[in-house]
């Protein structure tokens, strides 16, 4: 009975995602991509699509090794030829050439990276989507007008970088044609720091892709946009090994983003952690899908719990509290 209740609750969320967020029509061809760990979520999305009368194909692909790895060619072909594609995968394929190609071909893409069955029924998915969209769009507009960013935290973060000419996205759960995709759970405004401009220290203290929930903080030192040093425990050593295995561009500071979802919880899963209102996350590796030019076969996010963010002369987040009055 409990399993049936979860399926029923997931079905309601899936219908909202398919109908409201992605506006799937009955005459469209839809491709749902999943893997062995996320099959239940993918099946729920596919069932919702089928309920609309649209043609749906579901593919279970092999589990990727890391976020940002390219999917198999057959998956990339399916994404590029579908009207709508849902990527319900453990590791994100958002920051890949396959996703960019599909967007160029006009495919609307719904990203549900790392989303579990539990996350479909509570937490960030329970937010008021319309209110969240207003807040996230307002933050993206405010940030896109800025030139410089300065992020600090009591844990030791102190980093500056340029965002001049760098568009901030409104990842609010709804499909935006100018981005080519929607992300769920909703609630962040990301961009890529202007390449070669980031200097200072970032201390991740919540979670990080490929590492999970952090046992102790990881501090990275940046010089002219690239990581030059890593300090921390065993997980810091794991991150160093990832960098060594993927070349220089894996050390590129690829993304800066601010969370806007008050319902999101810190659960050790980046799909939800990075959406929590008042957090920020940075990513290393590929930034091409955010408008940059640095290519890598990884894209790893790391979350800061209580940052202070200053854009030009305006404090947008103070000690983990989003200054909502600026967005009204």
GROMACS .gro file of C-alpha atoms in nm, residues 33 37 59 108 118 135 154-155 159 161 171 173 181 224 226 240 263 270 281-283 297:
model
   22
   33UNK     CA    1   1.599   0.866  -2.076
   37UNK     CA    2   1.898   0.377  -1.050
   59UNK     CA    3   1.537   0.416  -2.289
  108UNK     CA    4   1.262   2.079  -2.549
  118UNK     CA    5   1.114   1.047  -0.260
  135UNK     CA    6   1.152   3.519  -0.760
  154UNK     CA    7   3.245   3.217   0.765
  155UNK     CA    8   3.398   2.885   0.658
  159UNK     CA    9   3.650   3.473  -0.408
  161UNK     CA   10   3.520   3.710  -1.038
  171UNK     CA   11   1.594   2.767  -1.374
  173UNK     CA   12   1.110   2.442  -1.341
  181UNK     CA   13   1.583   2.322  -2.119
  224UNK     CA   14   4.285   3.326  -1.307
  226UNK     CA   15   4.150   2.762  -1.258
  240UNK     CA   16   4.219   1.588  -0.684
  263UNK     CA   17   1.118   2.417   0.023
  270UNK     CA   18   2.296   1.799  -0.539
  281UNK     CA   19   2.699   2.651  -0.568
  282UNK     CA   20   3.000   2.661  -0.790
  283UNK     CA   21   3.092   2.404  -1.052
  297UNK     CA   22   3.397   1.585  -2.000
   0.00000   0.00000   0.00000
